[in-house]
Structure formats: structure tokens, C-alpha cells
PDB file of C-alpha atoms in Angstrom:
ATOM      1  CA  GLU A 613     -11.546  16.511   5.663  1.00 81.00           C
ATOM      2  CA  ASP A 614      -8.665  14.482   4.277  1.00 86.00           C
ATOM      3  CA  LYS A 615      -8.156  14.755   0.544  1.00 90.00           C
ATOM      4  CA  VAL A 616      -5.732  13.927  -2.229  1.00 94.00           C
ATOM      5  CA  VAL A 617      -5.815  15.779  -5.548  1.00 96.00           C
ATOM      6  CA  GLN A 618      -4.027  14.656  -8.685  1.00 97.00           C
ATOM      7  CA  SER A 619      -3.298  16.533 -11.883  1.00 96.00           C
ATOM      8  CA  PRO A 620      -3.630  16.389 -14.761  1.00 96.00           C
ATOM      9  CA  LEU A 621      -6.659  14.108 -14.962  1.00 94.00           C
ATOM     10  CA  SER A 622      -5.417  12.715 -18.262  1.00 95.00           C
ATOM     11  CA  LEU A 623      -2.422  13.070 -20.500  1.00 96.00           C
ATOM     12  CA  VAL A 624      -1.508  11.887 -23.999  1.00 97.00           C
ATOM     13  CA  VAL A 625       2.172  11.755 -24.987  1.00 97.00           C
ATOM     14  CA  HIS A 626       4.362  10.087 -27.591  1.00 97.00           C
ATOM     15  CA  GLU A 627       6.922   7.407 -26.923  1.00 97.00           C
ATOM     16  CA  GLY A 628      10.170   8.906 -25.710  1.00 97.00           C
ATOM     17  CA  ASP A 629       8.551  11.910 -24.027  1.00 97.00           C
ATOM     18  CA  THR A 630       9.069  12.730 -20.359  1.00 97.00           C
ATOM     19  CA  VAL A 631       5.997  13.223 -18.162  1.00 98.00           C
ATOM     20  CA  THR A 632       5.433  14.689 -14.717  1.00 98.00           C
ATOM     21  CA  LEU A 633       2.386  13.729 -12.676  1.00 98.00           C
ATOM     22  CA  ASN A 634       1.331  15.793  -9.682  1.00 98.00           C
ATOM     23  CA  CYS A 635      -0.226  14.915  -6.353  1.00 98.00           C
ATOM     24  CA  SER A 636      -1.190  17.297  -3.543  1.00 97.00           C
ATOM     25  CA  TYR A 637      -2.568  16.151  -0.216  1.00 96.00           C
ATOM     26  CA  GLU A 638      -4.193  17.269   3.005  1.00 93.00           C
ATOM     27  CA  VAL A 639      -4.185  14.403   5.489  1.00 90.00           C
ATOM     28  CA  THR A 640      -4.408  14.516   9.262  1.00 87.00           C
ATOM     29  CA  ASN A 641      -1.178  13.346  10.882  1.00 88.00           C
ATOM     30  CA  PHE A 642       0.404  12.576   7.535  1.00 90.00           C
ATOM     31  CA  ARG A 643       2.770   9.606   7.516  1.00 89.00           C
ATOM     32  CA  SER A 644       3.452   8.592   3.917  1.00 91.00           C
ATOM     33  CA  LEU A 645       2.709   9.182   0.247  1.00 94.00           C
ATOM     34  CA  LEU A 646       2.341   6.197  -2.047  1.00 95.00           C
ATOM     35  CA  TRP A 647       2.227   5.882  -5.835  1.00 97.00           C
ATOM     36  CA  TYR A 648       0.490   3.045  -7.673  1.00 96.00           C
ATOM     37  CA  LYS A 649       0.097   2.023 -11.304  1.00 96.00           C
ATOM     38  CA  GLN A 650      -3.226   0.552 -12.405  1.00 95.00           C
ATOM     39  CA  GLU A 651      -3.691  -1.176 -15.721  1.00 92.00           C
ATOM     40  CA  LYS A 652      -6.637  -3.499 -16.261  1.00 82.00           C
ATOM     41  CA  LYS A 653      -7.026  -4.777 -12.753  1.00 85.00           C
ATOM     42  CA  ALA A 654      -5.689  -4.117  -9.266  1.00 92.00           C
ATOM     43  CA  PRO A 655      -3.260  -1.269  -8.516  1.00 93.00           C
ATOM     44  CA  THR A 656       0.379  -2.267  -8.241  1.00 93.00           C
ATOM     45  CA  PHE A 657       2.781  -0.487  -5.907  1.00 93.00           C
ATOM     46  CA  LEU A 658       5.460   1.845  -7.264  1.00 96.00           C
ATOM     47  CA  PHE A 659       6.877   3.998  -4.452  1.00 92.00           C
ATOM     48  CA  MET A 660       6.411   4.996  -0.861  1.00 93.00           C
ATOM     49  CA  LEU A 661       7.749   8.362   0.297  1.00 94.00           C
ATOM     50  CA  THR A 662       8.023   9.519   3.871  1.00 91.00           C
ATOM     51  CA  SER A 663      10.805  12.122   3.866  1.00 87.00           C
ATOM     52  CA  SER A 664      10.994  15.417   2.023  1.00 89.00           C
ATOM     53  CA  GLY A 665      13.527  15.935  -0.703  1.00 88.00           C
ATOM     54  CA  ILE A 666      14.703  12.344  -1.033  1.00 88.00           C
ATOM     55  CA  GLU A 667      14.156  11.008  -4.525  1.00 92.00           C
ATOM     56  CA  LYS A 668      13.045   7.443  -4.978  1.00 93.00           C
ATOM     57  CA  LYS A 669      14.006   5.896  -8.308  1.00 95.00           C
ATOM     58  CA  SER A 670      13.152   2.719 -10.165  1.00 94.00           C
ATOM     59  CA  GLY A 671      14.367   2.509 -13.718  1.00 96.00           C
ATOM     60  CA  ARG A 672      12.741   5.298 -15.706  1.00 97.00           C
ATOM     61  CA  LEU A 673      10.393   6.241 -12.865  1.00 97.00           C
ATOM     62  CA  SER A 674      11.246   8.564 -10.024  1.00 97.00           C
ATOM     63  CA  SER A 675       9.321  10.385  -7.332  1.00 97.00           C
ATOM     64  CA  ILE A 676       9.910  13.026  -4.701  1.00 96.00           C
ATOM     65  CA  LEU A 677       7.943  14.430  -1.770  1.00 95.00           C
ATOM     66  CA  ASP A 678       7.696  17.991  -0.453  1.00 95.00           C
ATOM     67  CA  LYS A 679       6.174  17.875   3.038  1.00 91.00           C
ATOM     68  CA  LYS A 680       6.285  21.635   3.444  1.00 93.00           C
ATOM     69  CA  GLU A 681       4.208  22.316   0.327  1.00 93.00           C
ATOM     70  CA  LEU A 682       2.219  19.054   0.708  1.00 95.00           C
ATOM     71  CA  PHE A 683       2.806  17.591  -2.728  1.00 95.00           C
ATOM     72  CA  SER A 684       4.610  14.885  -4.613  1.00 97.00           C
ATOM     73  CA  ILE A 685       5.551  14.370  -8.249  1.00 97.00           C
ATOM     74  CA  LEU A 686       6.056  11.221 -10.272  1.00 98.00           C
ATOM     75  CA  ASN A 687       8.370  11.501 -13.271  1.00 98.00           C
ATOM     76  CA  ILE A 688       8.559   9.029 -16.114  1.00 98.00           C
ATOM     77  CA  THR A 689      11.374   9.496 -18.624  1.00 97.00           C
ATOM     78  CA  ALA A 690      11.635   7.978 -22.108  1.00 97.00           C
ATOM     79  CA  THR A 691       8.024   6.823 -21.956  1.00 98.00           C
ATOM     80  CA  GLN A 692       6.971   3.564 -23.594  1.00 97.00           C
ATOM     81  CA  THR A 693       3.553   2.278 -24.635  1.00 97.00           C
ATOM     82  CA  GLY A 694       3.712  -0.098 -21.664  1.00 96.00           C
ATOM     83  CA  ASP A 695       3.608   2.924 -19.369  1.00 97.00           C
ATOM     84  CA  SER A 696       0.013   3.580 -20.438  1.00 97.00           C
ATOM     85  CA  ALA A 697      -2.084   3.223 -17.289  1.00 96.00           C
ATOM     86  CA  VAL A 698      -3.837   5.111 -14.529  1.00 95.00           C
ATOM     87  CA  TYR A 699      -1.374   6.412 -11.945  1.00 97.00           C
ATOM     88  CA  LEU A 700      -2.792   6.721  -8.454  1.00 96.00           C
ATOM     89  CA  CYS A 701      -1.454   8.666  -5.539  1.00 96.00           C
ATOM     90  CA  ALA A 702      -2.422   7.870  -1.930  1.00 94.00           C
ATOM     91  CA  ALA A 703      -1.690   9.530   1.402  1.00 92.00           C
ATOM     92  CA  GLY A 704      -1.558   7.647   4.679  1.00 88.00           C
ATOM     93  CA  GLY A 705      -2.253   9.121   8.100  1.00 82.00           C
ATOM     94  CA  ALA A 706      -1.630   8.020  11.648  1.00 71.00           C
ATOM     95  CA  THR A 707      -5.000   6.305  11.972  1.00 71.00           C
ATOM     96  CA  ASN A 708      -4.075   3.950   9.124  1.00 71.00           C
ATOM     97  CA  LYS A 709      -6.481   5.599   6.722  1.00 79.00           C
ATOM     98  CA  LEU A 710      -5.174   5.457   3.174  1.00 85.00           C
ATOM     99  CA  ILE A 711      -6.853   8.027   0.935  1.00 89.00           C
ATOM    100  CA  PHE A 712      -6.471   7.949  -2.850  1.00 92.00           C
ATOM    101  CA  GLY A 713      -6.732  10.636  -5.464  1.00 94.00           C
ATOM    102  CA  THR A 714      -8.793  10.274  -8.641  1.00 93.00           C
ATOM    103  CA  GLY A 715      -5.750   9.248 -10.656  1.00 94.00           C
ATOM    104  CA  THR A 716      -4.050  10.441 -13.826  1.00 96.00           C
ATOM    105  CA  LEU A 717      -4.806   8.521 -17.015  1.00 95.00           C
ATOM    106  CA  LEU A 718      -1.634   8.372 -19.095  1.00 97.00           C
ATOM    107  CA  ALA A 719      -1.768   7.291 -22.731  1.00 97.00           C
ATOM    108  CA  VAL A 720       1.543   6.802 -24.542  1.00 97.00           C
ATOM    109  CA  GLN A 721       1.212   6.702 -28.308  1.00 97.00           C
ATOM    110  CA  PRO A 722       3.750   4.931 -30.559  1.00 94.00           C
TER     111      PRO A 722
ATOM    112  CA  ASN B1330       1.701 -16.807  -2.760  1.00 63.00           C
ATOM    113  CA  ALA B1331      -1.988 -15.885  -2.570  1.00 74.00           C
ATOM    114  CA  GLY B1332      -1.649 -12.375  -1.066  1.00 93.00           C
ATOM    115  CA  VAL B1333      -5.120 -10.814  -0.907  1.00 96.00           C
ATOM    116  CA  THR B1334      -8.004 -12.943  -2.146  1.00 96.00           C
ATOM    117  CA  GLN B1335     -11.459 -11.548  -2.878  1.00 96.00           C
ATOM    118  CA  THR B1336     -14.608 -13.455  -3.673  1.00 95.00           C
ATOM    119  CA  PRO B1337     -16.647 -13.343  -5.789  1.00 96.00           C
ATOM    120  CA  LYS B1338     -14.999 -11.794  -8.864  1.00 95.00           C
ATOM    121  CA  PHE B1339     -18.330 -10.864 -10.470  1.00 96.00           C
ATOM    122  CA  GLN B1340     -21.837 -10.459  -9.089  1.00 96.00           C
ATOM    123  CA  VAL B1341     -25.169  -9.193 -10.361  1.00 97.00           C
ATOM    124  CA  LEU B1342     -27.780  -8.250  -7.769  1.00 97.00           C
ATOM    125  CA  LYS B1343     -31.301  -6.995  -7.955  1.00 97.00           C
ATOM    126  CA  THR B1344     -32.179  -3.802  -6.112  1.00 97.00           C
ATOM    127  CA  GLY B1345     -32.919  -4.603  -2.487  1.00 97.00           C
ATOM    128  CA  GLN B1346     -30.959  -7.861  -2.353  1.00 97.00           C
ATOM    129  CA  SER B1347     -28.169  -8.325   0.154  1.00 96.00           C
ATOM    130  CA  MET B1348     -24.750  -9.846  -0.228  1.00 96.00           C
ATOM    131  CA  THR B1349     -21.364 -10.128   1.456  1.00 97.00           C
ATOM    132  CA  LEU B1350     -18.028  -9.628  -0.270  1.00 97.00           C
ATOM    133  CA  GLN B1351     -15.294 -11.710   1.255  1.00 97.00           C
ATOM    134  CA  CYS B1352     -11.633 -10.774   1.607  1.00 97.00           C
ATOM    135  CA  ALA B1353      -8.772 -12.750   3.106  1.00 97.00           C
ATOM    136  CA  GLN B1354      -5.035 -12.028   3.303  1.00 97.00           C
ATOM    137  CA  ASP B1355      -2.236 -14.428   4.160  1.00 95.00           C
ATOM    138  CA  MET B1356       0.527 -11.867   4.834  1.00 93.00           C
ATOM    139  CA  ASN B1357      -0.197 -11.447   8.559  1.00 94.00           C
ATOM    140  CA  HIS B1358      -1.065  -7.792   7.951  1.00 94.00           C
ATOM    141  CA  ASN B1359      -2.650  -5.710  10.672  1.00 92.00           C
ATOM    142  CA  SER B1360      -4.658  -3.285   8.533  1.00 91.00           C
ATOM    143  CA  MET B1361      -7.309  -4.034   5.945  1.00 93.00           C
ATOM    144  CA  TYR B1362      -9.346  -1.769   3.681  1.00 94.00           C
ATOM    145  CA  TRP B1363     -12.366  -1.777   1.399  1.00 96.00           C
ATOM    146  CA  TYR B1364     -12.464   0.630  -1.556  1.00 96.00           C
ATOM    147  CA  ARG B1365     -14.843   1.195  -4.408  1.00 96.00           C
ATOM    148  CA  GLN B1366     -13.741   2.432  -7.799  1.00 95.00           C
ATOM    149  CA  ASP B1367     -16.058   4.226 -10.199  1.00 93.00           C
ATOM    150  CA  PRO B1368     -15.071   5.748 -13.548  1.00 83.00           C
ATOM    151  CA  GLY B1369     -13.228   9.030 -13.017  1.00 76.00           C
ATOM    152  CA  MET B1370     -13.461   8.758  -9.226  1.00 78.00           C
ATOM    153  CA  GLY B1371     -10.267   6.957  -8.278  1.00 85.00           C
ATOM    154  CA  LEU B1372     -10.426   4.688  -5.247  1.00 91.00           C
ATOM    155  CA  ARG B1373     -12.757   5.805  -2.481  1.00 93.00           C
ATOM    156  CA  LEU B1374     -12.360   4.351   0.994  1.00 92.00           C
ATOM    157  CA  ILE B1375     -15.518   2.696   2.323  1.00 95.00           C
ATOM    158  CA  TYR B1376     -14.319   1.223   5.626  1.00 95.00           C
ATOM    159  CA  TYR B1377     -11.025   0.210   7.087  1.00 92.00           C
ATOM    160  CA  SER B1378      -9.740  -1.843   9.979  1.00 92.00           C
ATOM    161  CA  ALA B1379      -6.500  -0.595  11.504  1.00 88.00           C
ATOM    162  CA  SER B1380      -6.099  -3.782  13.514  1.00 88.00           C
ATOM    163  CA  GLU B1381      -8.020  -6.891  14.484  1.00 90.00           C
ATOM    164  CA  GLY B1382     -11.079  -5.925  16.504  1.00 89.00           C
ATOM    165  CA  THR B1383     -11.400  -2.360  15.167  1.00 92.00           C
ATOM    166  CA  THR B1384     -13.258  -0.889  12.213  1.00 95.00           C
ATOM    167  CA  ASP B1385     -13.708   2.724  11.117  1.00 93.00           C
ATOM    168  CA  LYS B1386     -15.666   4.577   8.481  1.00 93.00           C
ATOM    169  CA  GLY B1387     -13.924   5.902   5.424  1.00 91.00           C
ATOM    170  CA  GLU B1388     -15.108   8.445   2.868  1.00 89.00           C
ATOM    171  CA  VAL B1389     -18.246   6.672   1.613  1.00 94.00           C
ATOM    172  CA  PRO B1390     -19.585   4.268   4.299  1.00 96.00           C
ATOM    173  CA  ASN B1391     -23.336   4.742   3.793  1.00 96.00           C
ATOM    174  CA  GLY B1392     -25.134   1.570   2.716  1.00 96.00           C
ATOM    175  CA  TYR B1393     -22.310  -0.733   3.831  1.00 97.00           C
ATOM    176  CA  ASN B1394     -21.273  -2.670   6.918  1.00 97.00           C
ATOM    177  CA  VAL B1395     -18.053  -4.511   7.640  1.00 97.00           C
ATOM    178  CA  SER B1396     -16.784  -7.245   9.896  1.00 97.00           C
ATOM    179  CA  ARG B1397     -13.172  -7.933  10.818  1.00 95.00           C
ATOM    180  CA  LEU B1398     -13.726 -11.607  11.516  1.00 89.00           C
ATOM    181  CA  ASN B1399     -10.128 -12.270  12.537  1.00 95.00           C
ATOM    182  CA  LYS B1400      -6.714 -10.991  11.520  1.00 95.00           C
ATOM    183  CA  ARG B1401      -6.972 -12.607   8.080  1.00 96.00           C
ATOM    184  CA  GLU B1402     -10.523 -11.794   7.035  1.00 97.00           C
ATOM    185  CA  PHE B1403     -12.436  -8.578   6.439  1.00 97.00           C
ATOM    186  CA  SER B1404     -15.893  -8.753   4.876  1.00 97.00           C
ATOM    187  CA  LEU B1405     -18.097  -6.066   3.345  1.00 98.00           C
ATOM    188  CA  ARG B1406     -21.866  -6.372   3.469  1.00 97.00           C
ATOM    189  CA  LEU B1407     -24.521  -4.641   1.396  1.00 96.00           C
ATOM    190  CA  GLU B1408     -27.782  -5.013   3.312  1.00 93.00           C
ATOM    191  CA  SER B1409     -30.088  -3.629   0.598  1.00 96.00           C
ATOM    192  CA  ALA B1410     -28.293  -3.112  -2.683  1.00 96.00           C
ATOM    193  CA  ALA B1411     -28.993  -0.006  -4.754  1.00 97.00           C
ATOM    194  CA  PRO B1412     -28.010   0.805  -8.369  1.00 96.00           C
ATOM    195  CA  SER B1413     -25.669   3.514  -6.993  1.00 96.00           C
ATOM    196  CA  GLN B1414     -23.596   0.710  -5.488  1.00 97.00           C
ATOM    197  CA  THR B1415     -22.703  -0.625  -8.933  1.00 97.00           C
ATOM    198  CA  SER B1416     -18.932  -0.428  -8.882  1.00 97.00           C
ATOM    199  CA  VAL B1417     -15.688  -2.340  -8.719  1.00 96.00           C
ATOM    200  CA  TYR B1418     -14.764  -3.165  -5.130  1.00 98.00           C
ATOM    201  CA  PHE B1419     -11.185  -3.674  -3.988  1.00 97.00           C
ATOM    202  CA  CYS B1420      -9.951  -5.094  -0.738  1.00 97.00           C
ATOM    203  CA  ALA B1421      -6.421  -4.234   0.415  1.00 95.00           C
ATOM    204  CA  SER B1422      -4.150  -4.910   3.359  1.00 94.00           C
ATOM    205  CA  SER B1423      -1.005  -3.370   4.811  1.00 91.00           C
ATOM    206  CA  ASN B1424       1.352  -4.240   7.607  1.00 86.00           C
ATOM    207  CA  ARG B1425       1.430  -0.996   9.549  1.00 73.00           C
ATOM    208  CA  VAL B1426       0.662   2.692   9.342  1.00 59.00           C
ATOM    209  CA  GLY B1427       1.316   4.208   5.956  1.00 62.00           C
ATOM    210  CA  THR B1428       3.107   1.269   4.425  1.00 78.00           C
ATOM    211  CA  GLU B1429       2.499  -0.344   1.059  1.00 87.00           C
ATOM    212  CA  ALA B1430      -1.018  -1.687   0.653  1.00 90.00           C
ATOM    213  CA  PHE B1431      -1.513  -4.859  -1.350  1.00 93.00           C
ATOM    214  CA  PHE B1432      -4.706  -5.230  -3.353  1.00 95.00           C
ATOM    215  CA  GLY B1433      -7.002  -8.069  -4.243  1.00 96.00           C
ATOM    216  CA  GLN B1434      -8.094  -8.519  -7.837  1.00 94.00           C
ATOM    217  CA  GLY B1435     -11.423  -6.792  -7.336  1.00 95.00           C
ATOM    218  CA  THR B1436     -15.123  -7.647  -7.443  1.00 96.00           C
ATOM    219  CA  ARG B1437     -17.234  -6.206 -10.231  1.00 96.00           C
ATOM    220  CA  LEU B1438     -20.719  -5.671  -8.785  1.00 97.00           C
ATOM    221  CA  THR B1439     -23.727  -4.675 -10.851  1.00 97.00           C
ATOM    222  CA  VAL B1440     -27.021  -3.780  -9.189  1.00 97.00           C
ATOM    223  CA  VAL B1441     -30.013  -3.763 -11.532  1.00 96.00           C
TER     224      VAL B1441
END
């Protein structure tokens, strides 16, 4: 059965800290790993990763995929209160299924 | 740019009532999805449609039916609502396998 597992479930940090969020997956005919940020409403897209070892970067956020060990990490440096959200990881397979993990709730305190 | 539009935004049903959640996308995407989100459970896939004319079960399909009416529209039907179906429902679409999925704003459904 396809599954995506995220850790930790929740995290509290102070502004300026660096955080690492983890995502492991088991998906039939894996094609891609996606990261989303969810605040009050719908998830918004952050990254899509398809190749191992290639870091994707956007400002203070970066992510990398390890297809051998079946995991991805999302790093956020110099965290700000605006980074407080649920971070969701999803894995896509060849049949177009897109399976999400339970998410990591990040709280950044001033 | 509308993107993915869901209706209604809020709904309260009595146990046993039926209803259809509507979803439409204007991005010419091939794939569409229905998810439910419960506290601490992330997004769970109910049904998806890889392309027009096809639908497949996801992780939690029981109690739901779907229709891919055309390339733009993908509806979710609850035939006999139960309190366990109280949740926030999200529709999403993507262009092709494993690419970015765009989400609607969600429907908050309460079954009493």
C-alpha cells in the first residue's frame, strides 16, 4: 500500500532558527515528491523533486530528494513567524495518484 | 485567473441526506483529485481521475461516488451522509503525472 510518512508531527522554534522537516515514502512507480505549505486554507506549492541529489532552492527554503533511501527533507533557514504553517509532503506515482503525508505543524515564536 | 473552483464553501447536512460537491478547473488539466482533511490526518485521497473518462479509488473511497463530467469538472457525491464524513474537502488538478497539483479553496462539510 502506498504511504507517505512525515516527521516530526509538530515543531516549535524561535525566529532565526533553522529547521529540517522529513518525509519518507513508499509509492508504486514513484515519479515525483512535492512539498506544500498550508496556512489557513488550501495548500500552496513549494517544490517538486524528481531527481536524487539535486537541491531545489527558493529563498530561505530548500529541499532535496534521495530516491535510494526513499526520503526527502525540507530545510528552512532563518525562520520567521510567517513560516508558521503545516508543511505537507506528497508522492506521485505513475497512475497519477498523489498521496500526502499527515504534515508537520511548524510554529515559529518571536 | 480562477484556477480550481469548488462549491459550496460551507454545508451542513443531516445524517442520511445526500449532496454533491462541485469542482471545476480552467487550466486544461488532465488529472483531478478529491481529498478530505481531518485534524491530524493530513490530506487523504478519496478518488481521482487521471484523465477525462477515467476514475479510480484512492485511500478512503467508501461512502463516496465521483463523476468526471468533462475535462473541466469533477464532482463528489455523498449518497447518505454520516457524521464520520464531517471534514474539509479539497479538490485539486494537475497537468500530468506527478506534476504540481493546484487546489481549490475547500468545502467545510458538517454532518449532524
